[in-house]
Coordinates of C-alpha atoms in Angstrom, one line a residue:
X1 CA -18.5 56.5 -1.3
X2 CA -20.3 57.4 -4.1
X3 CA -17.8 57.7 -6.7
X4 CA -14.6 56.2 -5.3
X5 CA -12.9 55.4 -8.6
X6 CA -12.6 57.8 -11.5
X7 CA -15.4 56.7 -14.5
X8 CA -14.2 56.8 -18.0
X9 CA -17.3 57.5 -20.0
X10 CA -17.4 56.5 -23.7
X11 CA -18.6 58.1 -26.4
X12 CA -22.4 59.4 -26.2
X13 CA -23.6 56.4 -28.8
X14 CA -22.3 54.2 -25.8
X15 CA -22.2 55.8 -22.9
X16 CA -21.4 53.3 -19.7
X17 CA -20.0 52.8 -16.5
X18 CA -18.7 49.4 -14.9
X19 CA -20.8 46.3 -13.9
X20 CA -18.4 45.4 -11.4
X21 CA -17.1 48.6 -9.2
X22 CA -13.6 47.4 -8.8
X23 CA -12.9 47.5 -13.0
X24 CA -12.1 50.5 -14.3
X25 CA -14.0 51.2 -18.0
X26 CA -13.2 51.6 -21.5
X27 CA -15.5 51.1 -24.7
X28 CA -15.0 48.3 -26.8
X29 CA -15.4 49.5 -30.7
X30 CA -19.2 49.4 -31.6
X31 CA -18.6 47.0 -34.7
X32 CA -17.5 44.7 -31.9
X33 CA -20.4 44.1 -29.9
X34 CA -23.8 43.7 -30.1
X35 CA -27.5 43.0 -28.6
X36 CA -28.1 39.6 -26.7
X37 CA -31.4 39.7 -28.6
X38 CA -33.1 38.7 -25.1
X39 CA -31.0 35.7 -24.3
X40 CA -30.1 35.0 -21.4
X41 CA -26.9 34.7 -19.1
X42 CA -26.1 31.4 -18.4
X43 CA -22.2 30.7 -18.1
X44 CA -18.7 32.2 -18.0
X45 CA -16.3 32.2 -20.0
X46 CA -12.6 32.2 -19.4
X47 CA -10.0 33.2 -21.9
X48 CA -5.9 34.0 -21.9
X49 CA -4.8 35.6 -24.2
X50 CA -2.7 33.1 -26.3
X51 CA -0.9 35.3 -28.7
X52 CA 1.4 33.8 -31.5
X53 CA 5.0 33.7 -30.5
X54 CA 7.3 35.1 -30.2
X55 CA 4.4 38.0 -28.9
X56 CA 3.9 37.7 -25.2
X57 CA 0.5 38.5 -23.5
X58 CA 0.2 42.4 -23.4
X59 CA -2.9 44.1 -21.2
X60 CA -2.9 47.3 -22.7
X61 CA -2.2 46.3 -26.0
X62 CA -5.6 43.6 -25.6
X63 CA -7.5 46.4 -24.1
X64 CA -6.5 48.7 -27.6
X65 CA -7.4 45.9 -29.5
X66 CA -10.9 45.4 -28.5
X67 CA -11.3 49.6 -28.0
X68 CA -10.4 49.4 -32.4
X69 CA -12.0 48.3 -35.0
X70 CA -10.7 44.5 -35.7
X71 CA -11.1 42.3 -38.9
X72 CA -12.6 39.3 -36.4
X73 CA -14.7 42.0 -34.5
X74 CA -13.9 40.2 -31.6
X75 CA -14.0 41.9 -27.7
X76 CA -14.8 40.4 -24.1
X77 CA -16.8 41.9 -21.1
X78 CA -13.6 42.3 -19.4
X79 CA -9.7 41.9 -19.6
X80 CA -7.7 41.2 -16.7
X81 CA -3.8 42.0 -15.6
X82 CA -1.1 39.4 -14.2
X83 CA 0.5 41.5 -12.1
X84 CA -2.2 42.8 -10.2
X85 CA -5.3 41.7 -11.0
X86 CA -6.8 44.8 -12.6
X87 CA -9.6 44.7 -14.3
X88 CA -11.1 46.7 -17.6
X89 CA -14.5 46.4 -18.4
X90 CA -15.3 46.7 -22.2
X91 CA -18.5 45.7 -22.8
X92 CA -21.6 45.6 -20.9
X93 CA -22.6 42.6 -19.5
X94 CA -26.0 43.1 -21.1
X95 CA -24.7 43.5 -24.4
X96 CA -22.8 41.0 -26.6
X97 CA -19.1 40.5 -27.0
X98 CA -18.1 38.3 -29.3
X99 CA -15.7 35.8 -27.9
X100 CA -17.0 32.4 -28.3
X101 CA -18.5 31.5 -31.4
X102 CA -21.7 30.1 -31.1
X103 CA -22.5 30.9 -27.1
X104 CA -22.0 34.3 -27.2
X105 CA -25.7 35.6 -26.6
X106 CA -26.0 33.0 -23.1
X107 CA -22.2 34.4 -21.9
X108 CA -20.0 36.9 -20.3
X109 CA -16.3 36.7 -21.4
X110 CA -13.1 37.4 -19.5
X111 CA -10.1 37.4 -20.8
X112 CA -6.9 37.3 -19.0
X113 CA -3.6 38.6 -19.7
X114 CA -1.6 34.7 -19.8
X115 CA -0.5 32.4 -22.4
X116 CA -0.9 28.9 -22.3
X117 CA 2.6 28.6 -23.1
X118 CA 4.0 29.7 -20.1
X119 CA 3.3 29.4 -16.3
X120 CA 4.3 32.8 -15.5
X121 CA 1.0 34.7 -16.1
X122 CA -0.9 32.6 -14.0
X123 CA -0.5 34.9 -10.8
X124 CA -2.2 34.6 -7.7
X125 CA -3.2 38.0 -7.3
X126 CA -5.1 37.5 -10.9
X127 CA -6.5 34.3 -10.1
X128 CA -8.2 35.6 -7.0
X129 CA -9.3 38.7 -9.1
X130 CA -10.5 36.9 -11.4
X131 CA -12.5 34.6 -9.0
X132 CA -14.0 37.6 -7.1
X133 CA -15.3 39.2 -10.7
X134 CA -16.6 36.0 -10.8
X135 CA -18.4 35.7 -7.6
X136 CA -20.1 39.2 -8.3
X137 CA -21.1 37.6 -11.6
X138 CA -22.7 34.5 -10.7
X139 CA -24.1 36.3 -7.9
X140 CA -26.1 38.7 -10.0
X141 CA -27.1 36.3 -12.7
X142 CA -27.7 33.2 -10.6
X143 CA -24.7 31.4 -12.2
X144 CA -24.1 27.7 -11.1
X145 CA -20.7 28.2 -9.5
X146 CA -19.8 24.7 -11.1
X147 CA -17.2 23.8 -13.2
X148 CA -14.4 21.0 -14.1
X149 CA -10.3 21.3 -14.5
X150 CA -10.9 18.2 -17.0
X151 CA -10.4 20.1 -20.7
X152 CA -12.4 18.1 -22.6
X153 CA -15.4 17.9 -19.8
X154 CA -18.2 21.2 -20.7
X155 CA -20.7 21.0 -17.9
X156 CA -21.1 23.8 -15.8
X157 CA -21.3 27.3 -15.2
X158 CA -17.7 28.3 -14.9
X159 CA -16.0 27.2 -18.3
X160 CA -12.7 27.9 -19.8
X161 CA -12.7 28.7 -23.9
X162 CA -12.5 25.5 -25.3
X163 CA -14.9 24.0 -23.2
X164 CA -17.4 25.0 -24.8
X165 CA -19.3 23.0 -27.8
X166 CA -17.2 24.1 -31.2
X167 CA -14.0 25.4 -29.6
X168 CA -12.3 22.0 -28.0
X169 CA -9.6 22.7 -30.5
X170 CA -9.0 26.1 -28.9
X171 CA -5.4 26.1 -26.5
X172 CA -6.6 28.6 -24.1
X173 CA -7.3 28.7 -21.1
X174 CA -4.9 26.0 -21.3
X175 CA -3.2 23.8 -18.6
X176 CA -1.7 25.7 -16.2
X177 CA -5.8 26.9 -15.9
X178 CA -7.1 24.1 -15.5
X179 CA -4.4 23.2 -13.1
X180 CA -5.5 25.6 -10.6
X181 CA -9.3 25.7 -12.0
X182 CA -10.4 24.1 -8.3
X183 CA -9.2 26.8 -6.4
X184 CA -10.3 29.0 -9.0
X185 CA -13.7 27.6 -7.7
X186 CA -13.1 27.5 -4.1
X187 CA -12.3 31.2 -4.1
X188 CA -15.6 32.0 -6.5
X189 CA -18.1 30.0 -4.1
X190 CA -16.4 32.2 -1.2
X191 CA -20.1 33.9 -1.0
X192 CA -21.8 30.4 0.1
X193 CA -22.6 30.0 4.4
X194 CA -25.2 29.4 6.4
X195 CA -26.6 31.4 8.9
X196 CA -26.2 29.9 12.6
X197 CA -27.8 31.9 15.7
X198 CA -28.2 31.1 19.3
X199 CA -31.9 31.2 20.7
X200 CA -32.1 30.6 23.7
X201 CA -30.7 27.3 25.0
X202 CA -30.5 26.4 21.2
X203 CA -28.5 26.6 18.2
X204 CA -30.0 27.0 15.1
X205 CA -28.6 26.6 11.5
X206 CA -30.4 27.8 8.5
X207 CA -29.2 26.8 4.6
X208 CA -30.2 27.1 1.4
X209 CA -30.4 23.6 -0.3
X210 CA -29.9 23.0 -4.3
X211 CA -33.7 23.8 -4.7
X212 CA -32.9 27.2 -3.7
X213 CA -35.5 26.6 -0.2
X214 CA -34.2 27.1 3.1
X215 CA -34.2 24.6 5.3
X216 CA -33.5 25.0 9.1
X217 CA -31.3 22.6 11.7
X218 CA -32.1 22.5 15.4
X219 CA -29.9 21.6 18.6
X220 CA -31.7 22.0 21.5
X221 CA -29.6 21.1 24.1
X222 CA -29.1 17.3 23.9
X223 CA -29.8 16.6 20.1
X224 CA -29.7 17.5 16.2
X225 CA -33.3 18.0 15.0
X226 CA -33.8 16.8 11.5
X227 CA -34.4 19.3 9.1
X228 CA -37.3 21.2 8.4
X229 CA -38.2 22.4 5.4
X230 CA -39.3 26.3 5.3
X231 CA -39.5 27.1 1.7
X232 CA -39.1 30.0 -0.5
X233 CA -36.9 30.3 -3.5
X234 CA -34.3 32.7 -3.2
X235 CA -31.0 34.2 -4.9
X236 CA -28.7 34.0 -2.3
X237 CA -27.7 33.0 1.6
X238 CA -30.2 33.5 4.2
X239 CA -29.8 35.7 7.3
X240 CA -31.4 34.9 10.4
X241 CA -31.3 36.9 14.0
X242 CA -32.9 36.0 17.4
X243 CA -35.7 39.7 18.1
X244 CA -37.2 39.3 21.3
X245 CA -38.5 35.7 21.4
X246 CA -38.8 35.9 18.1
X247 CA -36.8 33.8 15.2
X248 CA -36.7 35.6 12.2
X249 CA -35.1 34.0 8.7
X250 CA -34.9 36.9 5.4
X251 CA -33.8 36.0 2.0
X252 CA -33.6 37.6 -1.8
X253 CA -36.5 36.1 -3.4
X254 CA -34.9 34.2 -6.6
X255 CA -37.7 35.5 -8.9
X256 CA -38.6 39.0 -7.9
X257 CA -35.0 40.2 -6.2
X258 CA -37.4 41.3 -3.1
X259 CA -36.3 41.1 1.1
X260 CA -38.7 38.5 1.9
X261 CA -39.1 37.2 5.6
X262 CA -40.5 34.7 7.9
X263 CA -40.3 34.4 11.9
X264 CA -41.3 32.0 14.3
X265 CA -42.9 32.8 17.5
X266 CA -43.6 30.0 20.1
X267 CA -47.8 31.4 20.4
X268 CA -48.5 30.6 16.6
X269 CA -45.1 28.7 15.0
X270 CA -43.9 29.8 12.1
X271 CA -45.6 32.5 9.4
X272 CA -45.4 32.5 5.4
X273 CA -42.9 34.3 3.6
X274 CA -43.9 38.2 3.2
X275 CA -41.9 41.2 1.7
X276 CA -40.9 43.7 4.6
X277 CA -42.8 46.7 3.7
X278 CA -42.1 47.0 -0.1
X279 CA -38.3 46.7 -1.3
X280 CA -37.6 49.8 -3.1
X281 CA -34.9 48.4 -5.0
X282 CA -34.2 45.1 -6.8
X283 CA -31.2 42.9 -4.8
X284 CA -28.9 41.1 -4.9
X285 CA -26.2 38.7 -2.6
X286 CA -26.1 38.0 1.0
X287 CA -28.5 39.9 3.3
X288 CA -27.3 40.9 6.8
X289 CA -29.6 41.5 10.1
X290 CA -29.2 42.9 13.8
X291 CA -31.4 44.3 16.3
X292 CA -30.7 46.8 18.0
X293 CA -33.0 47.3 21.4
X294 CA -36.4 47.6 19.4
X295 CA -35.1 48.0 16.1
X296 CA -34.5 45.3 13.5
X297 CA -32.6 46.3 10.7
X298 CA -31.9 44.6 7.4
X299 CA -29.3 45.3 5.3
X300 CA -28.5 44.1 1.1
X301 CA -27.1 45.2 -1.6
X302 CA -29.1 46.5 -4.6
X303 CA -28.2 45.7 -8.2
X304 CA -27.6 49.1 -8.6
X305 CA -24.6 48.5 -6.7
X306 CA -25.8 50.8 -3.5
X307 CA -26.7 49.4 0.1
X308 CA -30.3 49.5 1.4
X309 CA -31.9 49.1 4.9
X310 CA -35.3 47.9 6.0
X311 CA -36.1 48.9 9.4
X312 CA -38.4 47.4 11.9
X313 CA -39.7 49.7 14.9
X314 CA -42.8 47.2 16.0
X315 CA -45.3 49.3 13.7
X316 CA -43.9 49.0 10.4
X317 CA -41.2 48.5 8.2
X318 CA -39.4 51.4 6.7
X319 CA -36.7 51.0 4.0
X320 CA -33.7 53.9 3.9
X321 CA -31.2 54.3 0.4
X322 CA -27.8 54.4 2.1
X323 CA -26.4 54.5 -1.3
X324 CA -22.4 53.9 -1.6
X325 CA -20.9 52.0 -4.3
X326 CA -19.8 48.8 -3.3
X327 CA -17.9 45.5 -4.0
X328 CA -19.9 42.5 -2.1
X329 CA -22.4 42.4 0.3
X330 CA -23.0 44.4 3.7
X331 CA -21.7 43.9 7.2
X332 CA -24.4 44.8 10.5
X333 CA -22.9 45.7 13.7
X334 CA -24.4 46.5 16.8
X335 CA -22.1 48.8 18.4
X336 CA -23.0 49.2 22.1
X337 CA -26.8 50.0 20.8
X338 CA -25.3 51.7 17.6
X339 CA -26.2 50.4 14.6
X340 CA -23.4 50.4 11.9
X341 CA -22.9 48.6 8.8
X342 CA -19.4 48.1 6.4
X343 CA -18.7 47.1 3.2
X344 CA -15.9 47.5 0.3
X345 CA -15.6 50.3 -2.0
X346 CA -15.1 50.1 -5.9
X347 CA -11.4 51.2 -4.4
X348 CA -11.6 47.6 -2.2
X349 CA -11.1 49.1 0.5
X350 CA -13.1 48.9 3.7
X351 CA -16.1 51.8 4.5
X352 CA -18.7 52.2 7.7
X353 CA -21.8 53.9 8.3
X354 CA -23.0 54.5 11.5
X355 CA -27.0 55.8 12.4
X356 CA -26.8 58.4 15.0
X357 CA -29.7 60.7 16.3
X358 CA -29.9 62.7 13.4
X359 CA -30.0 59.6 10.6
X360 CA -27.4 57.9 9.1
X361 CA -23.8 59.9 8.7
X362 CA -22.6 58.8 5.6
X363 CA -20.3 56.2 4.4
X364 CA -16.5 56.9 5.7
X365 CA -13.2 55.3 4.5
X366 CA -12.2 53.2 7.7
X367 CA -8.4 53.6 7.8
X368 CA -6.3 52.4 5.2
X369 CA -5.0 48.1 4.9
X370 CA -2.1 48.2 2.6
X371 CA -3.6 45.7 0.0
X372 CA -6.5 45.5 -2.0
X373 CA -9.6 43.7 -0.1
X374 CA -12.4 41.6 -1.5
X375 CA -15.6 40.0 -0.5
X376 CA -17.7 40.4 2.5
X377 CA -15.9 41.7 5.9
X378 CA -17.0 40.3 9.4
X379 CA -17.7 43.0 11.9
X380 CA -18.0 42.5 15.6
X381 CA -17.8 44.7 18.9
X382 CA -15.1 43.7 21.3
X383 CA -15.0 46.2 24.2
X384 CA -15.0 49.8 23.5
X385 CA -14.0 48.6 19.8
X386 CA -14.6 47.7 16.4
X387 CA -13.1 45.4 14.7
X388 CA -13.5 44.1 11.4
X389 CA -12.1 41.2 9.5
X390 CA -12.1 40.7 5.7
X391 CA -9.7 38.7 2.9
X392 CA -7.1 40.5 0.7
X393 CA -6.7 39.9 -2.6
X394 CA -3.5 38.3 -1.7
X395 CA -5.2 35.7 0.7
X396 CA -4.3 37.1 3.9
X397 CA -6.5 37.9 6.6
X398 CA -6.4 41.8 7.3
X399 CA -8.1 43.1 10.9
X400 CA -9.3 46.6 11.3
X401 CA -9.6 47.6 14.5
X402 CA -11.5 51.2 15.7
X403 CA -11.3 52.6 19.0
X404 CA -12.1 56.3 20.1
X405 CA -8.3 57.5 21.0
X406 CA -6.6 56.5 17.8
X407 CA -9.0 56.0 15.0
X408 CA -8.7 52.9 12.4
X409 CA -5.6 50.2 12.8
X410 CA -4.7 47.6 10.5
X411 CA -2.7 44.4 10.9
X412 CA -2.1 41.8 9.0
X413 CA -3.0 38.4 10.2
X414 CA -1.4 36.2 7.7
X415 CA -2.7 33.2 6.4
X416 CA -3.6 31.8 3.2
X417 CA -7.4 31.5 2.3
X418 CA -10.7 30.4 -0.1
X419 CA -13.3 32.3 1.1
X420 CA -14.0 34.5 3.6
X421 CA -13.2 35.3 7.6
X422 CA -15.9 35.0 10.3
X423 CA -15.2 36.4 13.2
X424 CA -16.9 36.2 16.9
X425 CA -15.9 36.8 20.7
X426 CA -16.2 34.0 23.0
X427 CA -15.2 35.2 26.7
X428 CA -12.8 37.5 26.2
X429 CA -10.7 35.8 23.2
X430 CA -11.4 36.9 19.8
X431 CA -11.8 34.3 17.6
X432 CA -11.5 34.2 13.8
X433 CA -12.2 31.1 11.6
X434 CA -11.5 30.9 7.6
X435 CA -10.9 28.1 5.5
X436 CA -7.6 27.1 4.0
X437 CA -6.1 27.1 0.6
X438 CA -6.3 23.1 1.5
X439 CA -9.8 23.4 1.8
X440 CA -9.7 22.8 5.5
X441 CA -10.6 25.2 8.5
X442 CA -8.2 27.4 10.2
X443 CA -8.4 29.5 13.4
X444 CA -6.4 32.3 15.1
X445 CA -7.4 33.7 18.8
X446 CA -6.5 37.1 20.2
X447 CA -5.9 37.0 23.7
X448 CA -4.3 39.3 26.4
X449 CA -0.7 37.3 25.0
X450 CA -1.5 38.5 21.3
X451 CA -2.7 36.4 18.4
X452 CA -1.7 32.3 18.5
X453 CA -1.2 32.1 14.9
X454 CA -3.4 30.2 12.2
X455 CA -4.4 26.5 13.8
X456 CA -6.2 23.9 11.9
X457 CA -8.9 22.8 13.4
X458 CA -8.5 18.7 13.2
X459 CA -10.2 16.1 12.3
X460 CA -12.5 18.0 10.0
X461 CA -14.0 16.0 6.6
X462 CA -11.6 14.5 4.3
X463 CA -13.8 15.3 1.3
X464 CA -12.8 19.0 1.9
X465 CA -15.3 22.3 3.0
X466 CA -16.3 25.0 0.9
X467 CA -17.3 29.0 1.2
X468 CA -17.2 31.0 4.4
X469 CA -17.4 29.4 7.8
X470 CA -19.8 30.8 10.5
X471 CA -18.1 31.6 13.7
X472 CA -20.4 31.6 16.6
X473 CA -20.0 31.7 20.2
X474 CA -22.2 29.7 22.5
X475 CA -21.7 30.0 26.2
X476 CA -18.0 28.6 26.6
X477 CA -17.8 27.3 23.1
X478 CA -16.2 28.4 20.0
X479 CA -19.0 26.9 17.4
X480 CA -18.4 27.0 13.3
X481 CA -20.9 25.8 10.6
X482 CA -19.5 24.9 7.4
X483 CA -20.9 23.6 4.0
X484 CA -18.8 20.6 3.0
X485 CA -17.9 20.1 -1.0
X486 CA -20.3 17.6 -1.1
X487 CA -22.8 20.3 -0.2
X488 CA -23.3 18.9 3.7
X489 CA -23.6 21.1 6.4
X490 CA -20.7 20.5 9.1
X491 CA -20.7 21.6 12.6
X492 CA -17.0 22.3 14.3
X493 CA -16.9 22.9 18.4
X494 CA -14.3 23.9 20.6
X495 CA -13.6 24.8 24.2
X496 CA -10.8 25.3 26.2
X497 CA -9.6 22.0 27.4
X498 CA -10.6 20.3 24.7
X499 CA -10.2 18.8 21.2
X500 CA -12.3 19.9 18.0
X501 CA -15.5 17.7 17.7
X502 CA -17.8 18.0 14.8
X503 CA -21.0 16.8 13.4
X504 CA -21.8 16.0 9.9
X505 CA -25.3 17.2 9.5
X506 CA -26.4 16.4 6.2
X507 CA -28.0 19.0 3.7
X508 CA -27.6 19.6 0.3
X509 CA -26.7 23.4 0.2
X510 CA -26.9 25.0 -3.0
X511 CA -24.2 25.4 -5.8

């Protein structure tokens, strides 16, 4: 998987390769770029194209323009299709385009192939492109994923054109944007979840709040604990995993781009934040965690774009390059005392690696969906198979399923979603929960009789949830934890016989 799509290499003055994996690159003209000078990143900037009439918006044409010399010596980071949602890189995202007068040393611009004139261009299939070059972006750079579909209102990280200080008179992004500029930002904040484990007779939540800590929710059997405050400052989501009676909580420290950790144990409580063993890489996103009969193992994804593990053995931590190049963050998987680990290629499609005696095998294409895939899939172990669950580009829910006779599967599961699927196995249903493009949570169930169909779960928050649910079983249970857009955690449970209940439980998880 290292080198899944083909890498147009500009001319040696400039030579490059894509930020983003899933964009394919061409060099914008030198005279149309330029140093940042040291500033930073701070916000996005969203563009259509907007030509005069009777012109029409034209992506290769855009792409030729900024890969010329032009009078304005105008370019943007990147340029994206209506069709499809294909994406060009032209300028580095440490380097300066020039595509907003004024902020264009703090920004990164993206243009899209629309015109405010008509409603046409404003695809779903670029939308959701667009919002997943987003969500790598604010990932990396620590991007507020905040925003407003008012024209005239210019807080936040996600802004369109004229949005920004000195441009209100600009037309574009322009109001069929701003229109769908919500769900724009429901699909970009598809990264944000908490991590939710079973521990014993417990259930235990862990988010990060607005001051980038983590905090950590207990039930223990008759009652919510408040929360309890366990520090840090970090980049991302938090993983946590139950090893032995052990509790153990990592993070991407915000500063550094380190693993750090912290475990309980019931002899001495809860230790300080350490880094497992020295990271050999700076990282990025979502980390993932499983253990494996003695063996703890940590996976994230490195700003380089390749996956890393950090292995515990009960003597030391030892960190392994399983390099790849890949679109969003790592999936673990213990697979009958197998570890294995999946992620999307720069082709969006959906690769495994599986540790055998000899080390790790190498990354492997896992079959082949039909569509285009984005963000992070969810991986579990249902009898003799694997089965992995993960968003297309076109909303739907796409499951992969592996057993030994016949290889990879694919099947489309339908629905229309935000962010991204959790899946989990309570008895002997499989169970997958997603939110909804009405910002709502949805189920389906696999059963001896086949899958149900999408089901909302009722009587969830009329303010609307946000991210990626966590799908959990515990004992009979079906149990999902959900960040509300008011940034409260939320608690759904379900068993047979019963209706939904849930639980606000307060929080203020980050933006």
């Amino acid at each position: 998987m290292t080198s899944l799509i083909p890498v147009t290499e500009s001319d040696a003055a400039h030579l490059a390769r894509p930020d983003y994996p899933a964009a394919r690159w061409v060099a914008a003209d030198p005279h149309n770029w330029g140093s940042r000078n040291g500033d930073a990143i701070t916000a996005i900037a969203l563009h259509t194209f907007d030509p005069v009439p009777p012109a029409v918006p034209d992506y290769e044409s855009t792409i030729r323009f900024f890969a010329n010399p032009n009078a304005a010596q105008t370019s943007a980071h990147y340029v994206i299709r209506s069709s499809d949602g294909d994406i060009t890189q032209m300028v580095q995202n440490q380097d300066r385009a020039n595509h907003v007068r004024g902020h264009n040393g703090n920004t990164i611009g993206i243009e899209h192939e629309a015109t405010s004139r008509q409603e046409k261009w404003y695809t779903d299939t670029m939308m959701r492109s667009s919002a997943a070059l987003v969500r790598d972006l604010c990932e990396r750079y620590l991007i507020p994923r905040t925003g407003s579909s008012d024209p005239d209102e210019q807080s936040g990280g996600i802004k369109g054109h004229n949005q920004f200080s000195g441009h209100e008179g600009n037309s574009d992004p322009g109001k069929f944007w701003y229109e769908r500029h919500e769900a724009y930002l429901q699909k970009v904040r598809g990264g944000k979840r908490d991590a939710a484990v079973p521990f014993g007779g417990q259930y235990q939540i862990f988010q990060r709040q607005r001051d980038h800590s983590v905090q950590q929710r207990v039930w223990d059997g008759s009652a919510w604990r408040g929360w309890a405050d366990l520090g840090g400052s970090f980049a991302g989501e938090p993983a946590a995993v139950a090893y032995g009676r052990q509790m153990h909580v990592f993070g991407i420290d915000r500063a550094t781009r380190q693993l750090r950790t912290r475990y309980w144990d019931p002899s001495g409580g809860w230790s300080n934040w350490a880094e497992p063993g020295g990271t050999p890489a700076r990282l990025r996103g979502n980390p993932s965690a499983v253990v494996i009969g003695q063996n703890l193992h940590v996976f994230a994804r490195g700003e380089d774009n390749q996956v890393y593990e950090a292995r515990w053995s009960g003597g030391a931590w030892r960190w392994t390059n399983l390099g790849g190049t890949v679109v969003g963050d790592p999936a673990a998987l213990d697979f009958g005392g197998q570890a294995q680990v999946y992620a999307l290629g720069s082709d969006q499609r959906l690769y495994g690696n599986v540790l055998g005696g000899s080390g790790w095998g190498g990354w492997a294409k896992s079959g082949e969906p039909g569509a285009r895939l984005t963000g992070t899939p969810s991986v579990i172990r249902f009898g003799g198979q694997a089965q992995a669950f993960v968003q297309g580009l076109n909303g739907n829910v796409y499951q992969a399923v592996w057993n030994r006779e016949g290889g990879w599967t694919w099947h489309n599961l339908g629905g229309a979603i935000f962010g991204d699927p959790s899946a989990t196995v309570v008895g002997s249903t499989v169970r997958v929960a997603a939110l909804g493009t009405d910002s709502q949570l949805w189920t389906d169930s696999w059963s001896a009789n086949g899958w149900t169909g999408w089901q909302k779960a009722a009587g969830g928050p009329s303010g609307g949830l946000t991210g990626t649910p966590t799908a959990m079983a515990f004992g009979d249970q079906l149990q999902v934890t959900v960040q509300g857009l008011n940034g409260r955690a939320h608690q759904a449970a379900w068993q047979p016989g019963s209706n939904w209940w849930w639980a606000d439980l307060g929080g203020t998880a980050a933006n």
